[in-house]
Short mmCIF file of C-alpha atoms and ligand atoms in Angstrom, two decimals:
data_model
loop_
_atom_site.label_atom_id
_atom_site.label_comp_id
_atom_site.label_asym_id
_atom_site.label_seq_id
_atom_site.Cartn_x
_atom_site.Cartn_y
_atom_site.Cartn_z
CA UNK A 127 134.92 175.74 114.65
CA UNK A 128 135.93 172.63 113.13
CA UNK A 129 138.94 170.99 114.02
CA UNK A 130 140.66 167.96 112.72
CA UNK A 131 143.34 166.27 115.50
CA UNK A 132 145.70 163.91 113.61
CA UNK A 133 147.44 161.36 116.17
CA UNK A 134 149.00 157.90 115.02
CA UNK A 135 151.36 156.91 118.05
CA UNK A 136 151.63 155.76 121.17
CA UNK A 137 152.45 159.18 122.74
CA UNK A 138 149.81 160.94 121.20
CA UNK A 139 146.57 158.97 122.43
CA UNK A 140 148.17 159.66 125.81
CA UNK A 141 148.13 163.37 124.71
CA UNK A 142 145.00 163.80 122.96
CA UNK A 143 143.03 162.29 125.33
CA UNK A 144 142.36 165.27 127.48
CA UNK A 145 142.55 167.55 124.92
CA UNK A 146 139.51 165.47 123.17
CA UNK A 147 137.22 165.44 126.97
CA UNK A 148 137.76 169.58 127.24
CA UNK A 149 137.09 169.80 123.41
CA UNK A 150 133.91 167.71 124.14
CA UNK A 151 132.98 170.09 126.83
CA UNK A 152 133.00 173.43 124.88
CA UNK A 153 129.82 174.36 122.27
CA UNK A 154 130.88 176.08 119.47
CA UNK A 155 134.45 173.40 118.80
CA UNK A 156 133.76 169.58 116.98
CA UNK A 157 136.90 167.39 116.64
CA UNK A 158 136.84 165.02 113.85
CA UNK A 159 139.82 162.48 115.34
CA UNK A 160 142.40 160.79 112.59
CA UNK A 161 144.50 157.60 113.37
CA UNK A 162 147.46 157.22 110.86
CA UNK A 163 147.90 153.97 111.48
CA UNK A 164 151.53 154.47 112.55
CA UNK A 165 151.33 152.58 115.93
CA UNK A 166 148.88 149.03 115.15
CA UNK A 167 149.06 146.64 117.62
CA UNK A 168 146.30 146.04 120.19
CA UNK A 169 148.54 147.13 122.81
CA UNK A 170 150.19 149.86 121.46
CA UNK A 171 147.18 151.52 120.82
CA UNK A 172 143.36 150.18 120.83
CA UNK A 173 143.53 149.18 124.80
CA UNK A 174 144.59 153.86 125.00
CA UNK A 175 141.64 154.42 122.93
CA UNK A 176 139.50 152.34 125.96
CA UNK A 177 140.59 153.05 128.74
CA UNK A 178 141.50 156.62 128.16
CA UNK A 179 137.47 156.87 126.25
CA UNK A 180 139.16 158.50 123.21
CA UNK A 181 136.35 158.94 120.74
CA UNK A 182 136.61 156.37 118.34
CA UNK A 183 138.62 158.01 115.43
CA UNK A 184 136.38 158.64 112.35
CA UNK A 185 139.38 158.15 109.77
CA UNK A 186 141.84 155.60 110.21
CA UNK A 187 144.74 155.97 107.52
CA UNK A 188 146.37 152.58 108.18
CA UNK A 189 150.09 153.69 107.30
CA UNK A 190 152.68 152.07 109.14
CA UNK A 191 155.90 149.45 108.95
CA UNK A 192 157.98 151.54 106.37
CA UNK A 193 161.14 153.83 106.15
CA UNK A 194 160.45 157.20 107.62
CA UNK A 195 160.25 158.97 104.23
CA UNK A 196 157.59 156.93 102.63
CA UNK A 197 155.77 156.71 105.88
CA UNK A 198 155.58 160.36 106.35
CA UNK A 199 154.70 160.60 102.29
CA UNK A 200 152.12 158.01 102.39
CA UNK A 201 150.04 159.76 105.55
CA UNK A 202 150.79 162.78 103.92
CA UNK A 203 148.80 162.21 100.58
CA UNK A 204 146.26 160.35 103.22
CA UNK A 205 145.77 163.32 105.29
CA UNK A 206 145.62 166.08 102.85
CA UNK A 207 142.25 164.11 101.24
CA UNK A 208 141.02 163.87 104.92
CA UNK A 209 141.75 167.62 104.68
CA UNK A 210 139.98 168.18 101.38
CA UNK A 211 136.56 166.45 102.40
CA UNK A 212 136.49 167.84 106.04
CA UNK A 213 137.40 171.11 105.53
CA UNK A 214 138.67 172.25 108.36
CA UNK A 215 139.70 175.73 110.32
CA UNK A 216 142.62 173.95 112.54
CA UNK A 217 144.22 170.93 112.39
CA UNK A 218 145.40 169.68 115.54
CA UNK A 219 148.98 167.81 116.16
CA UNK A 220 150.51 166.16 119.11
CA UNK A 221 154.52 165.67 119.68
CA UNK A 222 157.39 164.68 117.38
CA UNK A 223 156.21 161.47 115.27
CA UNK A 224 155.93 161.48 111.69
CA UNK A 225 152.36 161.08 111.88
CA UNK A 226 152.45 165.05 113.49
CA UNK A 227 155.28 166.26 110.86
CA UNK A 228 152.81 164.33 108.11
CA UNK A 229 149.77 166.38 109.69
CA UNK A 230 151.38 169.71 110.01
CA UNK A 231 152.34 169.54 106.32
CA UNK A 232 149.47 168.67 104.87
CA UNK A 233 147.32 171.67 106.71
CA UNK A 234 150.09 174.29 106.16
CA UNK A 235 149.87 173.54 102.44
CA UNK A 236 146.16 173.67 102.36
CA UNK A 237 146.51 177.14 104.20
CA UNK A 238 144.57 175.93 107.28
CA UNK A 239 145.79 176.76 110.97
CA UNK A 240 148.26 174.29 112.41
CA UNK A 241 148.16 174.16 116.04
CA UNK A 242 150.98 172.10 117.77
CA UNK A 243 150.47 170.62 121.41
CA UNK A 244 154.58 170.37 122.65
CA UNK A 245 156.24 173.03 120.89
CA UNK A 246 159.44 174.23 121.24
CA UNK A 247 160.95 170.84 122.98
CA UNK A 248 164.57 170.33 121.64
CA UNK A 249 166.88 167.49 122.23
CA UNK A 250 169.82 169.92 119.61
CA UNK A 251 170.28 166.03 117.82
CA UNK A 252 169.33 166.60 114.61
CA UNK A 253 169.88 162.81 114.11
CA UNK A 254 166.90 162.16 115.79
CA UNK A 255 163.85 161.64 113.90
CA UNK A 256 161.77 163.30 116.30
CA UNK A 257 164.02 166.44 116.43
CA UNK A 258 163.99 166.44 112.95
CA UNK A 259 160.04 166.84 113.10
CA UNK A 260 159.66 169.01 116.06
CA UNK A 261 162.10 171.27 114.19
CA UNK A 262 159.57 171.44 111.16
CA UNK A 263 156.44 170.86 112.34
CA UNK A 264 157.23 174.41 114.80
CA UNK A 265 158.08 176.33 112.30
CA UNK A 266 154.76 175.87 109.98
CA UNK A 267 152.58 176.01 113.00
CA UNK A 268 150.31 179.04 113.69
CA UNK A 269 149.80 178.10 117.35
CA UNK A 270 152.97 176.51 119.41
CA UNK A 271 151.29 175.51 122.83
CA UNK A 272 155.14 175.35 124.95
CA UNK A 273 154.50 172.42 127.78
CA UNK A 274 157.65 174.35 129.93
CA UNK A 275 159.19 177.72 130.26
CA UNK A 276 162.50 176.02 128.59
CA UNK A 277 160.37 175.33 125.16
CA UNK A 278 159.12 178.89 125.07
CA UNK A 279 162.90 180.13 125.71
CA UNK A 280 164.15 177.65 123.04
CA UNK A 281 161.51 179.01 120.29
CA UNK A 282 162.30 182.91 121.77
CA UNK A 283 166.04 181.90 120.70
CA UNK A 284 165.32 180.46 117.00
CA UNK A 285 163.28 183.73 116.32
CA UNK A 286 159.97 182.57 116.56
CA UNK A 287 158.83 186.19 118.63
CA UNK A 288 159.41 187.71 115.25
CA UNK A 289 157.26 185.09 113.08
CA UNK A 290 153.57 185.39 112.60
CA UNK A 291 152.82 182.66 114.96
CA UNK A 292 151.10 182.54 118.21
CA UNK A 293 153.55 180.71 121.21
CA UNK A 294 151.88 180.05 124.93
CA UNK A 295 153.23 177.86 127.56
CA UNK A 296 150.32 176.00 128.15
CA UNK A 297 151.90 173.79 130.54
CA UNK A 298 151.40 170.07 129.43
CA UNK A 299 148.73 167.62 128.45
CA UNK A 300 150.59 164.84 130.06
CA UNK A 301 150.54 166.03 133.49
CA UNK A 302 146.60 166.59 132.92
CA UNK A 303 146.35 162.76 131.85
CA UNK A 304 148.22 161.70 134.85
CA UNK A 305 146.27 163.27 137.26
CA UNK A 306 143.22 162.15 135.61
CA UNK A 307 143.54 158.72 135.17
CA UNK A 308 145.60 157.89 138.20
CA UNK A 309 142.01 157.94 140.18
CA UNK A 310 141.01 154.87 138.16
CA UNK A 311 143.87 153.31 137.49
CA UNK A 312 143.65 151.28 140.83
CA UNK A 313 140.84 149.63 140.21
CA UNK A 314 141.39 149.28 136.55
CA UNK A 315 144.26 147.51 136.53
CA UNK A 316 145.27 144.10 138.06
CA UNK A 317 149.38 144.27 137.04
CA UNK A 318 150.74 144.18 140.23
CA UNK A 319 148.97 141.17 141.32
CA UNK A 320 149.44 139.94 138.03
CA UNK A 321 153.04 140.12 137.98
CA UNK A 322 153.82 139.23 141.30
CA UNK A 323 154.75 142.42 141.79
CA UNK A 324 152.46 143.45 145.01
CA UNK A 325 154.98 144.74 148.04
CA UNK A 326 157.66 144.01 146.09
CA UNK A 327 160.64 146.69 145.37
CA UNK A 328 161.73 146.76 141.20
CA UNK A 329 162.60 149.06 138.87
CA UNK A 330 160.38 149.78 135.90
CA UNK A 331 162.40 150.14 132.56
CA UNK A 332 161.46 151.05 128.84
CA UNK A 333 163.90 151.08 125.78
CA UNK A 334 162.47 151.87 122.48
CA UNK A 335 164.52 154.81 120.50
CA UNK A 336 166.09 153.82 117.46
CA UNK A 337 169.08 155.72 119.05
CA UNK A 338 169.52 152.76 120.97
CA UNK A 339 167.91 149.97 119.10
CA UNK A 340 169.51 150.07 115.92
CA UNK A 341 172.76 150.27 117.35
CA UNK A 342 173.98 146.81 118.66
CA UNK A 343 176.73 147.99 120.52
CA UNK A 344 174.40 150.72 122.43
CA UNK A 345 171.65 147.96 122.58
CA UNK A 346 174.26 145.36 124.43
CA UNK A 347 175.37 147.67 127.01
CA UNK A 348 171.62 148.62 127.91
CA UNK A 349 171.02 145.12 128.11
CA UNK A 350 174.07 144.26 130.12
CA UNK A 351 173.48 147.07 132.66
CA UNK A 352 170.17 145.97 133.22
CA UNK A 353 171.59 142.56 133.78
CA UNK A 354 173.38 143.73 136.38
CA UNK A 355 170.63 145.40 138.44
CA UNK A 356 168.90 142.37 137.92
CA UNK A 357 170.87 141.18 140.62
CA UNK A 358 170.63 143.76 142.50
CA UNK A 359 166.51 144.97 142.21
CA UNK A 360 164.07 143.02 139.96
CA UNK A 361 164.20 144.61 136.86
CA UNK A 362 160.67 145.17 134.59
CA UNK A 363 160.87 145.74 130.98
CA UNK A 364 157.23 146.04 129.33
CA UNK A 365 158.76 145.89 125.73
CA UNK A 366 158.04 147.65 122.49
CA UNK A 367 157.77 145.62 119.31
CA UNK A 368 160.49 147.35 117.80
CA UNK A 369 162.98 146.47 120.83
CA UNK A 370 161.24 142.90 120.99
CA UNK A 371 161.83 142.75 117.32
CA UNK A 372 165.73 143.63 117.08
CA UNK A 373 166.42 141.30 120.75
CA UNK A 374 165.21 138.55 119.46
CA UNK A 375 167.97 138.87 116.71
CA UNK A 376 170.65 139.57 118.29
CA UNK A 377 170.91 136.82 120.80
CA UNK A 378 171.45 139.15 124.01
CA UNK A 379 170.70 137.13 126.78
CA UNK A 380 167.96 138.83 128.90
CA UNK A 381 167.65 138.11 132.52
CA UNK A 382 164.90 140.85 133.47
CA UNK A 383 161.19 140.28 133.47
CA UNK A 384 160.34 140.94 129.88
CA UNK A 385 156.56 141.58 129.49
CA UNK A 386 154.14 142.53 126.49
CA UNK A 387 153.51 146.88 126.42
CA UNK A 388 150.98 147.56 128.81
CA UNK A 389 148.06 150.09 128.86
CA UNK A 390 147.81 153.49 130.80
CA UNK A 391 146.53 151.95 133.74
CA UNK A 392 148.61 149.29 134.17
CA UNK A 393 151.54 152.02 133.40
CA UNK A 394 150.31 154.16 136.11
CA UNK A 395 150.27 151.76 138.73
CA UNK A 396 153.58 150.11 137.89
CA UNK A 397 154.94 153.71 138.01
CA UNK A 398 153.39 154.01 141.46
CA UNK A 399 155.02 151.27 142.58
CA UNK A 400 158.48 151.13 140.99
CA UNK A 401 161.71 151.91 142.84
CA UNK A 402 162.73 153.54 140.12
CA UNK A 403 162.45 153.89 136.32
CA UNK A 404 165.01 153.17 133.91
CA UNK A 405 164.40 154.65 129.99
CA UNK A 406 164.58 156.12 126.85
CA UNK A 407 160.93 157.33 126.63
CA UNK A 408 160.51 161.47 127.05
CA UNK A 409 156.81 161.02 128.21
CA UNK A 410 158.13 158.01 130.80
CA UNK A 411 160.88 160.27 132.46
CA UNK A 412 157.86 162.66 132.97
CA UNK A 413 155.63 160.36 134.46
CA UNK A 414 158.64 158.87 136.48
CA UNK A 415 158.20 162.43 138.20
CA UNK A 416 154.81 162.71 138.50
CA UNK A 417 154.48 159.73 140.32
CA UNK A 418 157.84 160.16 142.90
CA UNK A 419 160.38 157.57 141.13
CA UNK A 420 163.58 158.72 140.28
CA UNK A 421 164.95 158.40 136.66
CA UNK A 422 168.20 157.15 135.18
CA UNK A 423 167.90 158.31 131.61
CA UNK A 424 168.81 155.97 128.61
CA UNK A 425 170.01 158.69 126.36
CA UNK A 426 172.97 161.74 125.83
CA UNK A 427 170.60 164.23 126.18
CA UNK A 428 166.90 164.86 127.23
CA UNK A 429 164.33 167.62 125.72
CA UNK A 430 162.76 167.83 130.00
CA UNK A 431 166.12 169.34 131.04
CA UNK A 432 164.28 170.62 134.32
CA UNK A 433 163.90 167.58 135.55
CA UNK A 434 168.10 167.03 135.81
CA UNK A 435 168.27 170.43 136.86
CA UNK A 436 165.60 169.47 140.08
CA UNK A 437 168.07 166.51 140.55
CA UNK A 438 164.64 164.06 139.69
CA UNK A 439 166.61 162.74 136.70
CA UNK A 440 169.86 161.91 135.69
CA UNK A 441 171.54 161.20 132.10
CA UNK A 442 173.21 157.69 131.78
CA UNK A 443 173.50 157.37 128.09
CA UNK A 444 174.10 153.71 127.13
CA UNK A 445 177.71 152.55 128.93
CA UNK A 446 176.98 150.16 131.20
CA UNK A 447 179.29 151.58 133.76
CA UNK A 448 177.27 154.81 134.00
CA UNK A 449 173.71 153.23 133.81
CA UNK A 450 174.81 151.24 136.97
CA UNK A 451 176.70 154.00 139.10
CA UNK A 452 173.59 156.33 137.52
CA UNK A 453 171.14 153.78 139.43
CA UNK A 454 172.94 153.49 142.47
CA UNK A 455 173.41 157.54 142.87
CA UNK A 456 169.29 157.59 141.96
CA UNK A 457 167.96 154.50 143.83
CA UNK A 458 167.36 156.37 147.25
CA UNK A 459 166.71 159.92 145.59
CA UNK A 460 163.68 161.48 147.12
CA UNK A 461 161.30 162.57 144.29
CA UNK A 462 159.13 166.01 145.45
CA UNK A 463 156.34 165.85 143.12
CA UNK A 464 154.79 169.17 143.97
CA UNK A 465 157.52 171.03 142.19
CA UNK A 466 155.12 173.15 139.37
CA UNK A 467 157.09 171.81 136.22
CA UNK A 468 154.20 171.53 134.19
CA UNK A 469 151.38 172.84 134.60
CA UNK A 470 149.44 171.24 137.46
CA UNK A 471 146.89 169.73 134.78
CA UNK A 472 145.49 172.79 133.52
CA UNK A 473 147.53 172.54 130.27
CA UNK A 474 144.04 170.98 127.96
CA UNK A 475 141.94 174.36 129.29
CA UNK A 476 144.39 176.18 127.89
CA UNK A 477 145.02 174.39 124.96
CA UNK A 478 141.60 174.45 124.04
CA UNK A 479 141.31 178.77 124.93
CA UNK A 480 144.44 179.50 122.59
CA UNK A 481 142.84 177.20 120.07
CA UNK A 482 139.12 178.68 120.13
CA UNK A 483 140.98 182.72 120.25
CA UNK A 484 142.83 181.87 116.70
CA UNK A 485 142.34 184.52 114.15
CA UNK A 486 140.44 182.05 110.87
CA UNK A 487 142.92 182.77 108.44
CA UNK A 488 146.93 181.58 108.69
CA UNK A 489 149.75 184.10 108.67
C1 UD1 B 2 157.49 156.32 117.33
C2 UD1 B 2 157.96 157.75 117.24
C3 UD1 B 2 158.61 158.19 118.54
C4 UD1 B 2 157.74 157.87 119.73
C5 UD1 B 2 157.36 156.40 119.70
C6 UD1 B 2 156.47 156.02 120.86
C7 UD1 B 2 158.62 158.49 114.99
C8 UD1 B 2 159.77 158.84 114.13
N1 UD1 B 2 158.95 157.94 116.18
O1 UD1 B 2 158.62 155.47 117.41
O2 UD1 B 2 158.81 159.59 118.48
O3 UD1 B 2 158.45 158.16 120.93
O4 UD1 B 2 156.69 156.13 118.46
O5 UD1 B 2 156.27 154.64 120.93
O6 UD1 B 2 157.50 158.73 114.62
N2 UD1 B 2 155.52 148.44 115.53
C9 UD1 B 2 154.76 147.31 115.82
N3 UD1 B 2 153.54 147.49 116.40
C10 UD1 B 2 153.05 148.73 116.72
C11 UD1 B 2 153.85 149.85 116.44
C12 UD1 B 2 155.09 149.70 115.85
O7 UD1 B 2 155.16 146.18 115.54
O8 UD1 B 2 151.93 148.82 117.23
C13 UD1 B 2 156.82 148.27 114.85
C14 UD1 B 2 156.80 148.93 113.48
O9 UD1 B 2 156.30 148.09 112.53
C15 UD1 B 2 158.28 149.25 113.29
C16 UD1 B 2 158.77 149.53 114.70
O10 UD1 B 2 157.81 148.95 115.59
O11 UD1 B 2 158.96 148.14 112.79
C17 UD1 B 2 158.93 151.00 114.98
O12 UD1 B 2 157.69 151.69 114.84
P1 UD1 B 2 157.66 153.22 114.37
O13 UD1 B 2 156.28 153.69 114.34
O14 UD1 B 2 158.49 153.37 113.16
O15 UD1 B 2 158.47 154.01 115.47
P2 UD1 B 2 158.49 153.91 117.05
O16 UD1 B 2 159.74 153.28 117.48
O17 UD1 B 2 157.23 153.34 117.62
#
């Protein structure tokens, strides 16, 4: 079987990469690997492809820096002459980027199987771009591999039991890369001593939805709350480029440890370490959990709602009131990571069984 795996973001290396080792593994499966080109930088994605030995991709699209719709069109067009040359029974996406809605479309229309790794996650804010192409990219998909029981119920409500499609609950990739790597990461990464950080308490943060950075009056509040528990914990902020880009405008004055994005390793152990974690990120609020931190989410709403309900996470939104009475409630929480959420790290296995048990042809 031949399968072509489209990623392009941050997210999705993280996501892929295990996927890609148990695809390895198996005779009988090749992956040919596609970078859009959504996320460029070094650091946002080259130092995943090292650490994390993601085969080197054998197509790299180089689409990013533009509006949603003519990013999504422009990978489109890419990936549907990817799709021509290669062939391909299944094409393989990851998440809620335009690079997988641009994926998904461009195999559905070519008739080949779609297969999507986080199905059936819903934040019910259709004003997010990533609900937007969760929403679509599930409903042209042949195979919906559901990383909780809550993304199989929310696809069992919209109908999907009655829609020639295939939906497991997999449990999830991300939980498999966490294990994985979090035996290296020690020794891989110097951050803490780097940083200063070594026996010191902080809180880790990350801020990068466009929820929250392309509204000023959301983005000042986040940035005056974490002024606050500045003064309280050091606060941590590795920064994405789009945050770094739309601070620098607006003249916020920042008095938290602003640092470059960091690789997986250097993630890891700064999750290990951190007091607690303070973001916007869905995959971060995960990985808050995996690694015992409580979470003070920077949003209204959150597609892992079983982390709230475990009392592991809480919603702040972005008022600075609540992001500082939400970190106070959360500082001391105790985190039980042994609660089976997701998976235990068997979710790639079973990614790759549903994928290798797909009928050829697409209903
Ligand atoms: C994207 C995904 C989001 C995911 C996130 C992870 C969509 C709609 N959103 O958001 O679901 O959670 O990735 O990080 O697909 N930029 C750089 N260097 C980079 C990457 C981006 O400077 O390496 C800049 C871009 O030029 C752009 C901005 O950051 O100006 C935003 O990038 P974009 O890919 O549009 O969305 P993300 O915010 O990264």
């Amino acid at each position: 079987m031949k399968i072509v795996t489209v990623v392009g973001a941050r997210p999705q290396f993280v996501k892929a990469a295990c996927v890609s080792r148990e695809i390895s593994r198996r005779s009988g499966i090749r992956e040919i690997l596609v970078h859009t080109g959504q996320h460029f930088d070094a650091n946002m994605s080259d130092v995943f492809f090292e650490e994390m030995e993601i085969p080197r991709p054998h197509y790299h699209l180089d689409v990013h820096s533009m509006n949603h719709g003519a990013m999504t069109g422009r990978m489109l067009e890419k990936i549907e002459s990817v799709l021509l040359e290669e062939d391909p029974e299944v094409v393989l996406v990851y998440g809620d980027t335009n690079s997988t809605l641009a994926g998904a479309l461009a195999a559905r229309k070519l008739h080949i199987n779609v297969v999507h790794v986080e199905a059936g996650l819903r934040s019910f804010n259709m004003r997010m771009p990533e609900e937007v192409n969760r929403v679509l990219t599930d409903r042209i998909s042949d195979l919906l591999c559901c990383p909780t029981q809550t993304a199989v119920e929310n696809l069992d409500r919209e109908g999907f039991s009655h829609l020639p499609c295939v939906v497991s609950r997999t449990g999830d990739v991300m939980q498999d890369a966490a294990l994985y790597y979090s035996r290296l990461s020690a020794d891989r990464s110097s951050v803490l001593s780097d940083l200063g950080l070594v026996g010191k308490a902080f809180a880790l943060c990350t801020v990068h939805r466009a929820e929250n950075t392309d509204d000023p009056v959301r983005l000042a509040n986040i940035v005056e709350a974490l002024n606050s528990i500045s003064a309280m914990l050091e606060v941590v902020v590795p920064l994405h480029p789009r945050t770094a880009k739309v601070l620098a405008a607006s003249g916020l004055n920042t008095f938290f440890k602003v640092i470059p994005p960091v690789g997986y390793f250097d993630m890891i152990e700064l999750l290990k370490a951190s007091q607690i974690v303070l973001t916007d990120s869905g995959g971060l609020q995960k990985e808050a959990f995996f690694f015992e931190s409580p979470c003070v989410t920077l949003r209204d709403e959150t597609e892992w709602v079983e982390l709230i309900e475990s009392g592991v996470n809480v919603l702040a939104g972005a008022s600075k009131e609540k992001i500082v009475s939400c970190f106070n409630l959360m500082m001391h929480r105790a985190v039980d990571a042994t609660l089976d959420l997701y998976g235990g790290g068997q979710a790639a296995v079973n990614v790759v069984n549903e994928v290798l048990s797909l009928k050829s042809t697409p209903g």
